GROMACS .gro file of C-alpha atoms in nm:
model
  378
    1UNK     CA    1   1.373   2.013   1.051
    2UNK     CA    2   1.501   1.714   1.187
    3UNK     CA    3   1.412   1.368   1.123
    4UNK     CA    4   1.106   1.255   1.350
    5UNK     CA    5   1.244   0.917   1.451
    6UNK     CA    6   1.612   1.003   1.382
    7UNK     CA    7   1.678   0.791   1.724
    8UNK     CA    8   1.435   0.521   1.688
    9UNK     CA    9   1.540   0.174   1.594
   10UNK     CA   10   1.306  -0.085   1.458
   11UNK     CA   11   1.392  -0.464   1.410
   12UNK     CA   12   1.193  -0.589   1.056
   13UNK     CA   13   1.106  -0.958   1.063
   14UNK     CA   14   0.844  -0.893   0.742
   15UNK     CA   15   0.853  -0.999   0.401
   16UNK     CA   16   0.719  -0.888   0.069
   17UNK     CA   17   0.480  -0.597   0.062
   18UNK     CA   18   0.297  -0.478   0.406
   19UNK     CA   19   0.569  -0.488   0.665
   20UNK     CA   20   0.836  -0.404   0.415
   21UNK     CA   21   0.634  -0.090   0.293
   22UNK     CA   22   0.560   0.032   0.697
   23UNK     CA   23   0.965   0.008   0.764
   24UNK     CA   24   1.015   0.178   0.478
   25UNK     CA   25   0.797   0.432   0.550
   26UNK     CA   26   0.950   0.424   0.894
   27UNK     CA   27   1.302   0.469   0.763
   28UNK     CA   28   1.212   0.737   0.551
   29UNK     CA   29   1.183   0.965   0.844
   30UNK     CA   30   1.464   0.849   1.009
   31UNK     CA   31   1.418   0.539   1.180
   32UNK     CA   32   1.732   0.283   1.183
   33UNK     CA   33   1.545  -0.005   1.014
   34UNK     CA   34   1.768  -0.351   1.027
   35UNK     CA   35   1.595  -0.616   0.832
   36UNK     CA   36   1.666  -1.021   0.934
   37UNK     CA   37   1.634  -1.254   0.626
   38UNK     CA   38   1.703  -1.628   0.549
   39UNK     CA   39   2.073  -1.662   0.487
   40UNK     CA   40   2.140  -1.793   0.201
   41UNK     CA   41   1.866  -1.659  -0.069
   42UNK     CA   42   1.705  -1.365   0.170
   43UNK     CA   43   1.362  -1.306   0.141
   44UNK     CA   44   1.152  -1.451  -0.161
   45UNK     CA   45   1.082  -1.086  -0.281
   46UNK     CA   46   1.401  -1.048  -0.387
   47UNK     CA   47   1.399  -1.295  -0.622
   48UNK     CA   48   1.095  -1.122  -0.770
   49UNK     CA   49   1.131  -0.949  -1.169
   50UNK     CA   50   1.175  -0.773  -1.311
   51UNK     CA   51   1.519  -0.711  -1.281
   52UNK     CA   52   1.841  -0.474  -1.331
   53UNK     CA   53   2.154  -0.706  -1.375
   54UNK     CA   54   2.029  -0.925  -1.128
   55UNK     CA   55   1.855  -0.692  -0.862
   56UNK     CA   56   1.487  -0.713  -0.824
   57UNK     CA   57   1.347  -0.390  -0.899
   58UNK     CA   58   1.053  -0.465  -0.643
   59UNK     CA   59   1.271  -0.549  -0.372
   60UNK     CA   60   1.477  -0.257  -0.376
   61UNK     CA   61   1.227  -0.034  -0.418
   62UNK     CA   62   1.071  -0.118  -0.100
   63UNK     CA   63   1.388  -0.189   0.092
   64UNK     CA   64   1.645   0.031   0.021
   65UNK     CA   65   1.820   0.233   0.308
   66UNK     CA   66   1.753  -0.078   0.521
   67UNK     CA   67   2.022  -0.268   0.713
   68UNK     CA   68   2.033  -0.621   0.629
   69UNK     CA   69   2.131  -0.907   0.886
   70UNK     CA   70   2.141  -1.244   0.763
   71UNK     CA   71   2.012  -1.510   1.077
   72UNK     CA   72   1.868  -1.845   1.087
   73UNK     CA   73   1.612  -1.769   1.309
   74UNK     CA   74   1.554  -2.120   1.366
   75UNK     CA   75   1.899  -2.245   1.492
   76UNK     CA   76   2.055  -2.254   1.844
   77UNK     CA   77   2.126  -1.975   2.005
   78UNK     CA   78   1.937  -1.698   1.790
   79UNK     CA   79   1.727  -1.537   1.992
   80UNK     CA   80   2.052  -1.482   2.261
   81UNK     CA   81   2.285  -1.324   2.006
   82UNK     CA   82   1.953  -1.127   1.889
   83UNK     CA   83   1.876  -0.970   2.271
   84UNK     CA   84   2.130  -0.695   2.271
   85UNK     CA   85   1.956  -0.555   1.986
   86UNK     CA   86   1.543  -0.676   2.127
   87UNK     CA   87   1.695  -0.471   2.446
   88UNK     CA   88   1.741  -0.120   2.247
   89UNK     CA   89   1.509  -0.197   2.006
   90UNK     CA   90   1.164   0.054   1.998
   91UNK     CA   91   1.035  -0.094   1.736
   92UNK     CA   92   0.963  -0.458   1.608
   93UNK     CA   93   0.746  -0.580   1.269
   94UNK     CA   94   0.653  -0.904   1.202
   95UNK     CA   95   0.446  -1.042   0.943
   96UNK     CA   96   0.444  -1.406   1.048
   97UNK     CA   97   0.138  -1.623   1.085
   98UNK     CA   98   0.012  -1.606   1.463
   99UNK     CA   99   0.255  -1.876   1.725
  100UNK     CA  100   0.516  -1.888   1.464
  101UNK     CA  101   0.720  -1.621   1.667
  102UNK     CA  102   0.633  -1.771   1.983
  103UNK     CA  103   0.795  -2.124   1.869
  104UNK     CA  104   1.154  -1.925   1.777
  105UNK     CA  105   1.112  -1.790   2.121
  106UNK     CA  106   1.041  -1.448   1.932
  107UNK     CA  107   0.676  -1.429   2.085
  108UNK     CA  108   0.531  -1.059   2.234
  109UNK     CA  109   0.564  -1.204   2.572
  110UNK     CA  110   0.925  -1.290   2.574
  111UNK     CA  111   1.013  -1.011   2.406
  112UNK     CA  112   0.851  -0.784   2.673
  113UNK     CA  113   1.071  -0.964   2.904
  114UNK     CA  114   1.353  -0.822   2.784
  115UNK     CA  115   1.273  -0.513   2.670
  116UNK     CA  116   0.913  -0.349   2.846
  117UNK     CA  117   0.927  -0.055   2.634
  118UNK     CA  118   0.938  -0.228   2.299
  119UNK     CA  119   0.585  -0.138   2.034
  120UNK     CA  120   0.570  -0.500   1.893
  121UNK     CA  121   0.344  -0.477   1.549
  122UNK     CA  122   0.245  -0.830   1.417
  123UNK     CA  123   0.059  -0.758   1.068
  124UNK     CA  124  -0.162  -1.046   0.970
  125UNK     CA  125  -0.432  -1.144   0.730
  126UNK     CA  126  -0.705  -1.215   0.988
  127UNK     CA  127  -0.589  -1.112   1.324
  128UNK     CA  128  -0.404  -1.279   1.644
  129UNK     CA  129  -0.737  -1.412   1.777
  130UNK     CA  130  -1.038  -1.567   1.610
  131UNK     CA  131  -1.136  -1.893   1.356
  132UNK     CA  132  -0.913  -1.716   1.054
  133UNK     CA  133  -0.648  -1.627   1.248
  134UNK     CA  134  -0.424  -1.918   1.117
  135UNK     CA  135  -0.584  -1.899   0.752
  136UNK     CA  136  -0.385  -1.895   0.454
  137UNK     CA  137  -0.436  -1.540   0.245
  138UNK     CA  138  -0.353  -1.275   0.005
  139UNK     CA  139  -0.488  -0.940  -0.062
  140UNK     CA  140  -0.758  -1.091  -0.276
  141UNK     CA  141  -0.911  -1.339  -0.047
  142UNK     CA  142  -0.887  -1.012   0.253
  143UNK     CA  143  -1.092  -0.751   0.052
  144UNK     CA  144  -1.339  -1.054  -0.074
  145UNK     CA  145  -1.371  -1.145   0.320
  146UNK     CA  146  -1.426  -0.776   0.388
  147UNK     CA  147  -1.719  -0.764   0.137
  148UNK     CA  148  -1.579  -0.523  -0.058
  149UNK     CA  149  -1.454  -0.693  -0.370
  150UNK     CA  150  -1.856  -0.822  -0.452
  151UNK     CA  151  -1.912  -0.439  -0.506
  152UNK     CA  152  -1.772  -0.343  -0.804
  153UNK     CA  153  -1.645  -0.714  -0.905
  154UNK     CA  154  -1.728  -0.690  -1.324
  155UNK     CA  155  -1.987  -0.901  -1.506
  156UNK     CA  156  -2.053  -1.291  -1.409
  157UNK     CA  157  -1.832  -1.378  -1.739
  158UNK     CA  158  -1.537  -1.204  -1.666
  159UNK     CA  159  -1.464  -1.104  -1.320
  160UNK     CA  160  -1.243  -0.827  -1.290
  161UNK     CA  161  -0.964  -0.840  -1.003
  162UNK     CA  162  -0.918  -0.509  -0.820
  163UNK     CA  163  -0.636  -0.246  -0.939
  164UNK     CA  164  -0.462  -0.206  -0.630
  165UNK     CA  165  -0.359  -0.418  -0.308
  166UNK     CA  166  -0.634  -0.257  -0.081
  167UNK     CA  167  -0.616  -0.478   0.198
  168UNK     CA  168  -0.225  -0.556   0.188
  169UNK     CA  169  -0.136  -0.135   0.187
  170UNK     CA  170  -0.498  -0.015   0.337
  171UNK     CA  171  -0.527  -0.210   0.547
  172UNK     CA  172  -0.153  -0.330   0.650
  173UNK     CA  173   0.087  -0.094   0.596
  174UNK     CA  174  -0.105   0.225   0.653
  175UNK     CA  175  -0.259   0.110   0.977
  176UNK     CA  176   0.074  -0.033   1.097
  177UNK     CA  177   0.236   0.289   1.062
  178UNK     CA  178  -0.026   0.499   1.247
  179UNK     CA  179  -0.031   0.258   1.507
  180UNK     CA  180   0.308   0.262   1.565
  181UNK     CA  181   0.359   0.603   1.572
  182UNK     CA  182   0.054   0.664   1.801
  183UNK     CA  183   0.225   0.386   1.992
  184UNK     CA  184   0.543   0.589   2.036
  185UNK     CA  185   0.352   0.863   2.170
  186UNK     CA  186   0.221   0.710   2.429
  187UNK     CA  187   0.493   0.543   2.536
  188UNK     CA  188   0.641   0.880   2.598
  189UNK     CA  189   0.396   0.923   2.895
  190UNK     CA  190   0.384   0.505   3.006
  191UNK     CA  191   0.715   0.428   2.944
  192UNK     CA  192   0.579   0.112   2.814
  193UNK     CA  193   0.551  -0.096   2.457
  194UNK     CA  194   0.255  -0.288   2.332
  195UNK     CA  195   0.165  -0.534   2.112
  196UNK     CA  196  -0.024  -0.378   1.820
  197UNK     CA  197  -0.254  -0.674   1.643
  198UNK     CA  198  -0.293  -0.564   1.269
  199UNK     CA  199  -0.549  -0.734   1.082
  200UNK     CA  200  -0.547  -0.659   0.679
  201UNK     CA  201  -0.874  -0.789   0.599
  202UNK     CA  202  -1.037  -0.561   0.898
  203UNK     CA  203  -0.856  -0.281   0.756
  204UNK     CA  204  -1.028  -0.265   0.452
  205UNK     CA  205  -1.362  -0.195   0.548
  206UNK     CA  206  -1.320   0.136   0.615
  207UNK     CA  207  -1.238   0.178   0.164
  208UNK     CA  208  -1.633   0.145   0.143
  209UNK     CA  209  -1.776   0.318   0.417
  210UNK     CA  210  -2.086   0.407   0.225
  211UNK     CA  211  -2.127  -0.005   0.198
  212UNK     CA  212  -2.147   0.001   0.540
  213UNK     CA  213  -2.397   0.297   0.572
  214UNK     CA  214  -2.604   0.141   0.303
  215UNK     CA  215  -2.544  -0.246   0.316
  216UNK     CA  216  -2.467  -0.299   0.732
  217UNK     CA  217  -2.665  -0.035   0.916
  218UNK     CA  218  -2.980   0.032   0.633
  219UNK     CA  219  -2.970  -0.328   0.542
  220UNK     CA  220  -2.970  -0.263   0.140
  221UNK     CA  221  -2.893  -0.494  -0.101
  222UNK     CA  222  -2.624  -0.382  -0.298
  223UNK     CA  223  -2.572  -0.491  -0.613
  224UNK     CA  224  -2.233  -0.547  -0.833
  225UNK     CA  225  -2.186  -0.225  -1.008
  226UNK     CA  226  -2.514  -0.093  -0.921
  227UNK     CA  227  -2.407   0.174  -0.664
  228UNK     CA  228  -2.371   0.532  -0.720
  229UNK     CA  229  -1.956   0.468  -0.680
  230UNK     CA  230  -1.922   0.172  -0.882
  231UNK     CA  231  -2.064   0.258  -1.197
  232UNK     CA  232  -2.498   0.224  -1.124
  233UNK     CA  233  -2.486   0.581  -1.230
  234UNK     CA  234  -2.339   0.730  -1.598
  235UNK     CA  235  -2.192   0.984  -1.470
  236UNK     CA  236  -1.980   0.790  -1.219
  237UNK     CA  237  -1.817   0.498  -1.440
  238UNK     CA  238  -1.550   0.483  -1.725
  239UNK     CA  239  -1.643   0.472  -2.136
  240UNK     CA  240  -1.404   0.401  -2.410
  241UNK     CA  241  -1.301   0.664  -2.698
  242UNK     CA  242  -1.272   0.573  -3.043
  243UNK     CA  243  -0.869   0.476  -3.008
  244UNK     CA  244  -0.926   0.289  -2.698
  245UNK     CA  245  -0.790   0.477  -2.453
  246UNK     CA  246  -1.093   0.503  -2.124
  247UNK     CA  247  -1.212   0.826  -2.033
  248UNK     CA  248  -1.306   0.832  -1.598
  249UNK     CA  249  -1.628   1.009  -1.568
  250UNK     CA  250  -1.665   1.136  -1.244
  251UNK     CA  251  -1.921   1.437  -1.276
  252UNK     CA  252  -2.096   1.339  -0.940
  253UNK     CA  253  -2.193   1.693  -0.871
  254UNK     CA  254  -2.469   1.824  -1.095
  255UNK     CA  255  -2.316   2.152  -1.194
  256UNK     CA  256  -2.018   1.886  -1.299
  257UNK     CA  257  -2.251   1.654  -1.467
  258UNK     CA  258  -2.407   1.941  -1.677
  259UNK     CA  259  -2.081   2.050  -1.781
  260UNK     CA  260  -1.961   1.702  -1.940
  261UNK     CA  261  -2.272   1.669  -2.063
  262UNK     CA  262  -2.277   2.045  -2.278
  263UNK     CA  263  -1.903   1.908  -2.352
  264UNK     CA  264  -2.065   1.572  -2.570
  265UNK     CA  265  -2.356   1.728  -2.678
  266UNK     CA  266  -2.596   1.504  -2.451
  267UNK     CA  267  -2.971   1.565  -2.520
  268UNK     CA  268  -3.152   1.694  -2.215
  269UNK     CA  269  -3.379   1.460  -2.222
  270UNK     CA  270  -3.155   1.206  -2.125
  271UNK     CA  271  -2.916   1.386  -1.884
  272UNK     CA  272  -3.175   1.254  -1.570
  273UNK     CA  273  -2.936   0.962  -1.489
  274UNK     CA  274  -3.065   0.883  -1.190
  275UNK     CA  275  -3.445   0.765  -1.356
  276UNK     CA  276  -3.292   0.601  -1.632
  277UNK     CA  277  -2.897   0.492  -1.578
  278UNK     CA  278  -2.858   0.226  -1.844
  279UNK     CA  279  -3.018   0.478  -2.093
  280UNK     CA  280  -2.792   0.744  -2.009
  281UNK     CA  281  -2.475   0.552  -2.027
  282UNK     CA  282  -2.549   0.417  -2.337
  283UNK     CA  283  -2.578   0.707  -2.537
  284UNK     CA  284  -2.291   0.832  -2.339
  285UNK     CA  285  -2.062   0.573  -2.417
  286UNK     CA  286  -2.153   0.634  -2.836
  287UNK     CA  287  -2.115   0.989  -2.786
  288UNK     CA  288  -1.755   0.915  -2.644
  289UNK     CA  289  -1.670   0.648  -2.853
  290UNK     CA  290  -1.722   0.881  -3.176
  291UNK     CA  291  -1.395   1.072  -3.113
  292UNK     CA  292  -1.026   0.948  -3.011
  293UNK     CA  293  -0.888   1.021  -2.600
  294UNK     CA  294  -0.696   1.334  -2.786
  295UNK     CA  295  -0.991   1.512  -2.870
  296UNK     CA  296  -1.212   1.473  -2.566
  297UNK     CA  297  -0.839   1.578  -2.327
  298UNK     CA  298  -0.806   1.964  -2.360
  299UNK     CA  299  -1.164   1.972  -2.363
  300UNK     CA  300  -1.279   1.806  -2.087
  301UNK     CA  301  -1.008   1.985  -1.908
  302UNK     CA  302  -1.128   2.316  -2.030
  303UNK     CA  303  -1.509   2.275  -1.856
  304UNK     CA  304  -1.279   2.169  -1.544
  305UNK     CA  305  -1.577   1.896  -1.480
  306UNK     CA  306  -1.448   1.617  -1.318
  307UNK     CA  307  -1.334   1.409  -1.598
  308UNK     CA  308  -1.004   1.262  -1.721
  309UNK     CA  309  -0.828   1.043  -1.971
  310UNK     CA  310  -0.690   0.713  -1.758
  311UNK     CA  311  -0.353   0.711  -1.784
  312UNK     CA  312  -0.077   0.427  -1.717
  313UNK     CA  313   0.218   0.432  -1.468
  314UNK     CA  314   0.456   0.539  -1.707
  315UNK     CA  315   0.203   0.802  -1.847
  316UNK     CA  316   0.189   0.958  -1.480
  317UNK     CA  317   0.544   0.972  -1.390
  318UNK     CA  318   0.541   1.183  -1.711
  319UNK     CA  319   0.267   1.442  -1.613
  320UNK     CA  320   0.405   1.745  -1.534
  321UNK     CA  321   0.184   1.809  -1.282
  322UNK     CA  322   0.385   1.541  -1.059
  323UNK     CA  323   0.674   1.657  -1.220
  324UNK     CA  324   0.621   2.022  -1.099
  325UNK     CA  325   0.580   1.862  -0.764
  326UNK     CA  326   0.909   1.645  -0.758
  327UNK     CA  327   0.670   1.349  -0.664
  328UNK     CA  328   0.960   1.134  -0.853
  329UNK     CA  329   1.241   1.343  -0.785
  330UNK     CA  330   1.358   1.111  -0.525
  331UNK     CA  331   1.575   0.830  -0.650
  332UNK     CA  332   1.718   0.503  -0.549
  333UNK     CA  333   2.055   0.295  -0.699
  334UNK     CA  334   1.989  -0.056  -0.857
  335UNK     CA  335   2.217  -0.188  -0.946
  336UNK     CA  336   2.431   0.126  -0.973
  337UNK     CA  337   2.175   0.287  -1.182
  338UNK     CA  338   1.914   0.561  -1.029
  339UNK     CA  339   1.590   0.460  -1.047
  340UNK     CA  340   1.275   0.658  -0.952
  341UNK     CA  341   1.152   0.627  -0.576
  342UNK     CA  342   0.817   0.489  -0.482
  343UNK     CA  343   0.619   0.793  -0.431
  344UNK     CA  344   0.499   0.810  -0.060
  345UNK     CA  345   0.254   0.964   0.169
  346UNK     CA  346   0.494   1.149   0.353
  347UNK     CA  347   0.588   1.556   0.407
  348UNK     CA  348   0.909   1.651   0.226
  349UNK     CA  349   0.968   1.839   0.593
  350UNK     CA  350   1.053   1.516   0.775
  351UNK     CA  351   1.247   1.320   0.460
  352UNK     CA  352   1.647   1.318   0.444
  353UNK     CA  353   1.799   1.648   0.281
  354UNK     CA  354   1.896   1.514  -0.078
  355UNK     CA  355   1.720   1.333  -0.386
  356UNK     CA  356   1.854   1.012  -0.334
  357UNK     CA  357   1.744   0.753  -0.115
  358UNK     CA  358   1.979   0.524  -0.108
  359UNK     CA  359   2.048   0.170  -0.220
  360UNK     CA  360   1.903  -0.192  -0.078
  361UNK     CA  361   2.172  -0.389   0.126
  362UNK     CA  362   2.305  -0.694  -0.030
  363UNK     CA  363   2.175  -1.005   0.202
  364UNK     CA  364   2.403  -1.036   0.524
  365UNK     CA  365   2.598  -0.665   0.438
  366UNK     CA  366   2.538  -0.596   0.825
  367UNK     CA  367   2.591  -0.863   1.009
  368UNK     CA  368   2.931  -0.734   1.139
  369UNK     CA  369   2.755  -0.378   1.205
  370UNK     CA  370   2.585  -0.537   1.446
  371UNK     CA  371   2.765  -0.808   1.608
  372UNK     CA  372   2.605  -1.112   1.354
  373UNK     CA  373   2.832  -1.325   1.202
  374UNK     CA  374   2.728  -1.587   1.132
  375UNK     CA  375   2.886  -1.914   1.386
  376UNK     CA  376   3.129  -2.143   1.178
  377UNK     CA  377   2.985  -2.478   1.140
  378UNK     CA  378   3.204  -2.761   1.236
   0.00000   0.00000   0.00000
């Protein structure tokens, strides 16, 4: 099958993690991706560790089969030896606060000028409009705006910061990329571009749409922990074994929730979890606690009951499950070595033919490519 946007070509003015991720995503299914950096240093993220002999490990995971293009964006003359590539451009990403495009002449409008057609996607914290929309902000500071960090935040004494960059991927990337795409679609019956305004922290609401069943339109209070899918229940929440490891209860169902509980031996008397939670989880968490992760594995799995040993990221690209998959069959070169691909959402049908993926450009390797040199200073 060939490659969905095999033809399309997207200019990447991003940095670090959402914009980077979307083109990558892009360029996986065949989009020409040409990414402009500082000259010089490049972008920060690739000065990120860890590293391979130099190489950021980060960087090139999220950037390799990328063209790179070295351009002060700032100097004379930029945006003029940039327009042959704004006018065949489909695509453009940009992850800068909202005006600082406008002031290097980069702006939506004068880009439309040139080129009608072009899907310009500006990924932000807050938005283009509103009283955040200049606001400094990470993926913390989005989710906490969103309301969705207070729900499942750990005790008063020792918050706990959430596992995964919900807001920067959920609500960047992701949306980005459907955007875009739905973008592309209809320009094939306009014939025109638009200016696609994603906001991260609006993004993330959608990650707790029971919060906004319960806490927006019923107007409950909902407490830290205390919901049904953070933890206020036992049979929703994680409990240590005896060597440590946690074990991720997630017997929601009760036929599931009867069969972890015949698994540990829980009274009946207790198993009512939803009259008396802390009860329940208490003698839970002894029950669990009395025998090491290895024990309670092959036979939680055997009562197939919704409940798992948590494993780590090098515990998962081990499970042969994913292996039996190929999830990281795809590889990409750092520093001459192969390295296992980011896993992504996307159908084997519309990825390159091959296992490898490429390698990240060195800073400025395209410049020539397209034209880019950069002028001799006098």
């Amino acid at each position: 099958m060939a490659q969905p946007l095999k033809d399309i070509l997207v200019l990447d003015f991003s940095t670090l993690l959402p914009g980077p991720m979307a083109t990558l995503m892009l360029s996986e299914v065949g989009a020409e991706v040409i990414k402009f950096e500082r000259p010089g240093v490049g972008e920060d993220a690739r000065q990120t560790e860890p590293k391979i002999d130099g190489e950021s490990i980060g960087f090139a995971v999220l950037n390799h089969g990328k063209r790179s293009v070295a351009i002060d964006l700032k100097s004379r003359g930029a945006v003029e030896r940039l327009r042959p590539l704004i006018e065949r451009a489909d695509v453009l990403v940009e992850q800068f606060r909202p005006g600082v495009m406008d002031r290097l002449g980069l702006g939506y409008e004068a880009v439309r000028k040139i080129n009608p057609g072009l899907i310009y996607c500006s990924i932000t914290g807050y938005g283009q409009t509103g009283p955040k929309a200049s606001a400094a902000g990470h993926d913390l500071n989005y989710v906490g705006d969103a309301g969705i960090l207070s729900l499942s935040r750990g005790p008063d004494d020792q918050p706990t910061a959430p596992f995964g960059l919900v807001a920067d991927i959920g609500g960047g990337t992701y949306p980005a990329v459907m955007n875009i795409l739905l973008a592309l679609i209809a320009r094939q019956a306009s014939g025109q571009g638009t200016h696609l305004d994603i906001a991260m922290a609006e993004g993330a609401f959608a990650f707790a749409y029971w919060a906004h069943a319960e806490g927006v339109i019923a107007g409950q209070n909902i407490e830290s922990g205390g919901s049904r899918l953070t933890g206020g229940l036992a049979r929703y929440r994680l409990y240590s074994a005896a060597d440590g490891r946690q074990i991720a209860v997630g017997a929601l169902e009760e036929k599931f929730w009867q069969s972890f509980c015949d698994v540990i031996g829980l009274p009946v008397a207790l198993r009512d979890d939803w009259s008396d939670p802390n009860a329940c989880a208490a003698e839970v968490a002894r029950r669990l606690r009395e025998h090491p992760s290895t024990h309670w594995e092959p036979l939680l799995a055997a009562a197939d009951c919704c409940c798992s040993v948590v494993k780590t990221p090098a515990e998962a690209a081990r499970d042969p499950h994913f292996k039996a998959r190929d999830v990281f069959g795809r590889t990409v070169k750092i520093s001459g070595r192969d390295a296992p691909a980011l896993p992504l959402p996307i159908a084997p049908e519309f990825r390159s033919s091959g296992n490898s993926v490429g390698v990240a450009a060195t800073l400025g390797e395209d410049n020539t490519r397209y034209g880019l040199d950069q002028p001799k200073t006098e």
